[in-house]
XYZ file of N, CA and C in Angstrom:
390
model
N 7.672 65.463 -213.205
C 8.416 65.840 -214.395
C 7.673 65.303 -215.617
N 7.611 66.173 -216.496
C 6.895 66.217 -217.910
C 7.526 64.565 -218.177
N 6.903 64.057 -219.453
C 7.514 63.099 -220.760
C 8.789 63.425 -221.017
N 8.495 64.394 -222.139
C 9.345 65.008 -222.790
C 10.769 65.696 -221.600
N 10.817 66.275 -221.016
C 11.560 66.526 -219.907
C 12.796 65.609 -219.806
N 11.784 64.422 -218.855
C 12.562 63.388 -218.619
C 13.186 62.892 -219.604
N 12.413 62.404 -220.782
C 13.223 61.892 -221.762
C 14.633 62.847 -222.605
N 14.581 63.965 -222.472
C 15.592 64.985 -222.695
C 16.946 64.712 -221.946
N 16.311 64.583 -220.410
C 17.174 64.217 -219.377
C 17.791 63.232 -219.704
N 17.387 62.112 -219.358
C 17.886 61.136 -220.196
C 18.801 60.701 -221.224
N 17.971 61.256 -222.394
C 18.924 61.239 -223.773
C 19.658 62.038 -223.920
N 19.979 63.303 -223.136
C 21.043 64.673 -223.660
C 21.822 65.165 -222.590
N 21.023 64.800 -221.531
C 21.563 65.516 -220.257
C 22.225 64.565 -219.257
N 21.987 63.550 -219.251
C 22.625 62.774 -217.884
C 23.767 62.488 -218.456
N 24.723 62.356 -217.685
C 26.195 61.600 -217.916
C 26.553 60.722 -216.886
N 25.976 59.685 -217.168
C 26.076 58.958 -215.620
C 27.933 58.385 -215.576
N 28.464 58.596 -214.399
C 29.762 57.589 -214.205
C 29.557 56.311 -213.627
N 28.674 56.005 -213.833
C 28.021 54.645 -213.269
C 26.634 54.219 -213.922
N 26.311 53.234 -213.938
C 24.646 52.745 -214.074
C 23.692 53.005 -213.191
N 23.905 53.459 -212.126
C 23.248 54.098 -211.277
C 22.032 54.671 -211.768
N 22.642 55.730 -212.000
C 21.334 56.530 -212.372
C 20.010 55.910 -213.716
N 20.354 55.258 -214.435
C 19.523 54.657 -214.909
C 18.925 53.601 -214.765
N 19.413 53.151 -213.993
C 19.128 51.580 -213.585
C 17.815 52.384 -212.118
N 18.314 53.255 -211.751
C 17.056 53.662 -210.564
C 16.025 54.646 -211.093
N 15.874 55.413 -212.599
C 15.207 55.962 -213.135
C 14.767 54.206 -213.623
N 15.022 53.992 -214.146
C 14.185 52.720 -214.967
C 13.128 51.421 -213.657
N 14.238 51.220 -212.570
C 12.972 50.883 -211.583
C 11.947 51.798 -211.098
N 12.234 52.830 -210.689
C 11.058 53.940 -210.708
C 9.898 53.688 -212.016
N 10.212 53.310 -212.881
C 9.299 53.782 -213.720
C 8.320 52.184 -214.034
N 9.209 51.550 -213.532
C 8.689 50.042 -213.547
C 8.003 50.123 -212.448
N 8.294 50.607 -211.198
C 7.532 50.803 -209.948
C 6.273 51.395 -209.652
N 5.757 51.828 -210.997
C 4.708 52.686 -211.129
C 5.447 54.381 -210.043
N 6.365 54.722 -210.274
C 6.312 56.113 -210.258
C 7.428 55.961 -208.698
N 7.629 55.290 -207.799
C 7.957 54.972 -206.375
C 8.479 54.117 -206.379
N 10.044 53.028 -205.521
C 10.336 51.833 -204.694
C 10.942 52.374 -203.486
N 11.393 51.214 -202.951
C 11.531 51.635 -201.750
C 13.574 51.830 -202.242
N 14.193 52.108 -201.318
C 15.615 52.293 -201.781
C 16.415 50.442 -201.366
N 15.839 49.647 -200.615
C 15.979 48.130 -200.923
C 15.660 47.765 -202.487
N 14.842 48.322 -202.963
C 14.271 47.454 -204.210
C 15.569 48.517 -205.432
N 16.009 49.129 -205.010
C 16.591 50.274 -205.893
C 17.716 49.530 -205.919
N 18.231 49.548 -204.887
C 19.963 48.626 -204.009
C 19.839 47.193 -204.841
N 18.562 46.280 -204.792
C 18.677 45.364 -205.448
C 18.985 44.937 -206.661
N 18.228 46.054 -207.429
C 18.516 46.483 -208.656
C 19.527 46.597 -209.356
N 20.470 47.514 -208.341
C 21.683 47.428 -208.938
C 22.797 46.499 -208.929
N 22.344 45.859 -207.641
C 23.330 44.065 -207.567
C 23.234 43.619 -208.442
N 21.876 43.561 -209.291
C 21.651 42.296 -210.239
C 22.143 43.016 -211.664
N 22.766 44.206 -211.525
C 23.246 44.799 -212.598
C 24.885 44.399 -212.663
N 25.311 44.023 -211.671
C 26.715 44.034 -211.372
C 26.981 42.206 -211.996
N 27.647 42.088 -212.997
C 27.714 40.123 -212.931
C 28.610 39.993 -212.687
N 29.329 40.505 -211.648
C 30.325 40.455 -210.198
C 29.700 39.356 -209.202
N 28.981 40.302 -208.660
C 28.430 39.906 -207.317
C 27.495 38.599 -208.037
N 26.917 38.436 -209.224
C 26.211 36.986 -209.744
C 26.684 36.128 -209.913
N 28.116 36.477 -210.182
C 28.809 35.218 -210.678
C 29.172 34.834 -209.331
N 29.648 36.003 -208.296
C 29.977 35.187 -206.834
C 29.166 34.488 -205.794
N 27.704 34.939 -205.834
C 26.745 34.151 -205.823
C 26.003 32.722 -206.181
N 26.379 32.855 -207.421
C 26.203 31.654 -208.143
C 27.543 30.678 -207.678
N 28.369 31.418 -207.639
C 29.743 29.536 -206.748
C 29.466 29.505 -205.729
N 28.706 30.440 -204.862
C 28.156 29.978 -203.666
C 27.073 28.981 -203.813
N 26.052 29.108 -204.411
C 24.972 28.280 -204.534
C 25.326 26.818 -205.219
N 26.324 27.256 -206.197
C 26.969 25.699 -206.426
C 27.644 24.962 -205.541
N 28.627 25.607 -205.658
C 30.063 24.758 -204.825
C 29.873 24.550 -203.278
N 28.890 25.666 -202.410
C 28.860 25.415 -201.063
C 27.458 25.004 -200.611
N 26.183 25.950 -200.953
C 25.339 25.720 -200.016
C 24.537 24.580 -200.858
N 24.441 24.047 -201.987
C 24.080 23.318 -203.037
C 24.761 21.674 -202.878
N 25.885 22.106 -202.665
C 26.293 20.868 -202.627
C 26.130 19.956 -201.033
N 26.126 21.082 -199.640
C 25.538 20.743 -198.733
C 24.022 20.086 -198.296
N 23.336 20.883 -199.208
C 21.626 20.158 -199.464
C 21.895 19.135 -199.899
N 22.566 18.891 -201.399
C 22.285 17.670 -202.437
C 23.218 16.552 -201.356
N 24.001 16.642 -200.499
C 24.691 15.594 -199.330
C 23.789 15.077 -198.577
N 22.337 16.272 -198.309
C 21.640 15.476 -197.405
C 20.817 14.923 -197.762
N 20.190 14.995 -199.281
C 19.101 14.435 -199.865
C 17.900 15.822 -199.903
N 18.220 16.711 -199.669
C 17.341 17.880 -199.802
C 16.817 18.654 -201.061
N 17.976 18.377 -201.969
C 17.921 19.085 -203.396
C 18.709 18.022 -204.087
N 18.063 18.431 -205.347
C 19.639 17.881 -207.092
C 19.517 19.017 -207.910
N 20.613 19.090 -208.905
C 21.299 20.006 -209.454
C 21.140 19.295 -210.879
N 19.984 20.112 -211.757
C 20.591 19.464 -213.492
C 21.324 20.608 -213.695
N 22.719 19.651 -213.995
C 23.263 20.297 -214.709
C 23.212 21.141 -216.213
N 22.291 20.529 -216.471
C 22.254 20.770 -218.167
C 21.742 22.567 -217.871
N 20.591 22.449 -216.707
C 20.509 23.977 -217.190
C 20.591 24.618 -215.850
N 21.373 24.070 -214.940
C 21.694 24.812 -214.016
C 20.677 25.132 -213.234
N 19.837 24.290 -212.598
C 18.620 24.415 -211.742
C 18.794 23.774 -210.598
N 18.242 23.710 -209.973
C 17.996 23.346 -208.899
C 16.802 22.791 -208.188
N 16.284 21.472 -207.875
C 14.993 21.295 -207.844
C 15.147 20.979 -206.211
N 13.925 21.549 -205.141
C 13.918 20.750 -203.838
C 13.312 19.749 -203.852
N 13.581 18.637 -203.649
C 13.558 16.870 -203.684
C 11.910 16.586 -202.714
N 11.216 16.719 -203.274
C 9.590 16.294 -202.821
C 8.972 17.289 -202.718
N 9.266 18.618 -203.667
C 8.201 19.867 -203.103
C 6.812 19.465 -204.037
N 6.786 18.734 -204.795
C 5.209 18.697 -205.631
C 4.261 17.971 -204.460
N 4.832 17.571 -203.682
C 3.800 16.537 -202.553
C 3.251 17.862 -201.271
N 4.914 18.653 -201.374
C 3.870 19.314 -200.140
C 2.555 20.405 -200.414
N 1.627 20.719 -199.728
C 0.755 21.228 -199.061
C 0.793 22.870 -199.204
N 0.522 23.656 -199.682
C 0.520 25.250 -199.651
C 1.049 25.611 -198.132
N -0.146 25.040 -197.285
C 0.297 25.870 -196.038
C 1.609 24.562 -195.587
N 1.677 23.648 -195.676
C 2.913 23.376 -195.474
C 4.613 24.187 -196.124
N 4.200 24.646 -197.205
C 5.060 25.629 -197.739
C 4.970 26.745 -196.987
N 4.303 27.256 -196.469
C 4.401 28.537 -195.774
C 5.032 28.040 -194.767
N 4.685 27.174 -193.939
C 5.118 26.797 -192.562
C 6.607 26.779 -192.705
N 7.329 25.931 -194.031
C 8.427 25.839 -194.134
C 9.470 27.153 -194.370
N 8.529 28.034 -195.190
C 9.066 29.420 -195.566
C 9.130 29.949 -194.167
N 8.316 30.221 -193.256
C 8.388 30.886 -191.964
C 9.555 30.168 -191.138
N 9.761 28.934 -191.193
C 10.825 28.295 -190.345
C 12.168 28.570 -190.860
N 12.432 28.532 -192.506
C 13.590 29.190 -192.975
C 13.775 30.856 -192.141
N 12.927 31.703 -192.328
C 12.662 32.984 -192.043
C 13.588 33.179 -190.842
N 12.742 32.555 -189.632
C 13.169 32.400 -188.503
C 14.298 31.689 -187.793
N 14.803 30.474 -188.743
C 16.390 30.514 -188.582
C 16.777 31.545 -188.737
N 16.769 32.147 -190.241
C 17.489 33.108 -190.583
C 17.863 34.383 -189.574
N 16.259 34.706 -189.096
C 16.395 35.901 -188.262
C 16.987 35.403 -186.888
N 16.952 34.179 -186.353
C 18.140 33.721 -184.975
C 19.453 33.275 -185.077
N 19.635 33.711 -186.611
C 21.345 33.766 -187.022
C 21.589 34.906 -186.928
N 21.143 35.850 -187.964
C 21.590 37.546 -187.836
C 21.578 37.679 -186.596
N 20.586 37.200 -185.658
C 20.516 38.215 -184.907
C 21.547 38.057 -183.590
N 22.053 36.156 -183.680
C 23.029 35.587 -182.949
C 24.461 35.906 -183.311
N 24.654 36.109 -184.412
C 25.641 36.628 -185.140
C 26.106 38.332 -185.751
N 25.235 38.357 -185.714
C 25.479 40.253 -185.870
C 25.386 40.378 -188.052
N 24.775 41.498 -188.312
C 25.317 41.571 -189.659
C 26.795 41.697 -189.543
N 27.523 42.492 -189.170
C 28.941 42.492 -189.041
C 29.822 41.304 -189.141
N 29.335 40.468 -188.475
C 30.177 39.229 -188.349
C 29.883 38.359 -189.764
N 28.442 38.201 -189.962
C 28.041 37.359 -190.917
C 28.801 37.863 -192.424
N 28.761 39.303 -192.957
C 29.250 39.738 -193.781
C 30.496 40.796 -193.968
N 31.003 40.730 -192.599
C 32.425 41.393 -192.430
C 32.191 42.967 -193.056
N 31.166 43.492 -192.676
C 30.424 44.975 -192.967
C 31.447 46.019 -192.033
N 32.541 46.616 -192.342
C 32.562 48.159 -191.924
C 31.897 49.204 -192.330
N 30.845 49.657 -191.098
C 29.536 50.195 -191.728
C 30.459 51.843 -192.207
N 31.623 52.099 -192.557
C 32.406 53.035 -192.399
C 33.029 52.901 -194.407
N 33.183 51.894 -194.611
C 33.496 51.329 -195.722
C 33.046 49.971 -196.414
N 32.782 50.200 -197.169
C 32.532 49.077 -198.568
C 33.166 48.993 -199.416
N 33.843 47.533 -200.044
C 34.323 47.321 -200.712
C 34.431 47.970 -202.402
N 35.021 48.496 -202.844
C 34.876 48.855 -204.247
C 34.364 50.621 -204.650
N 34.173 51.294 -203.078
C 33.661 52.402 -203.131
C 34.762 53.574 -202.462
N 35.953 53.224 -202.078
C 37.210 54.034 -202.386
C 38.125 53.888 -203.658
């Protein structure tokens, strides 16, 4: 599709009932022309400050405050960060090693647990879309 086209589209023609449609014309175009429909889906989570704000009391109130119990992380408050407690000492490939071992919990939870169970998914319905 032409410049001009699209931008017509855009400015005269779309009526979106949602952000949808622009929010996945605008990663497309950030994508150099292509993403995959994960990077599209992502996109639009981080459009929603629903799902951020419910995210964010997760990372505070539960899985944040479980690290900072064990000595794993601290929390400045001032700007809401989060630092892991000795990462300037480790090692590159020690960071990888650690990234791959997160990974691989991760993937012998899903896979012990089911997506279903972990996120109470009726692959039939989603919340907010009746």
């Amino acid at each position: 599709m032409a410049y001009q086209d699209l931008l017509n589209f855009i400015t005269n023609t779309m009526q979106p009932q949602h952000i949808y449609q622009p929010v996945m014309l605008r990663v497309l175009l950030e994508s150099g022309g292509s993403a995959t429909e994960h990077r599209i889906a992502e996109a639009l989570l981080d459009e929603d400050p629903r799902q951020v704000e419910h995210y964010r009391g997760i990372t505070r109130d539960m899985v944040g405050t479980v690290l900072r119990n064990r000595g794993i992380v601290e929390r400045n408050n001032t700007n809401q960060t989060w630092r892991l407690l000795g990462f300037e000492d480790l090692k590159p490939v020690e960071i990888k090693e650690l990234m791959n071992a997160c990974e691989e919990k991760l993937g012998d939870f899903v896979q012990r647990r089911g997506l279903d169970a972990i996120w109470g998914i009726n692959r039939s319905y989603i919340s907010g879309t009746v």
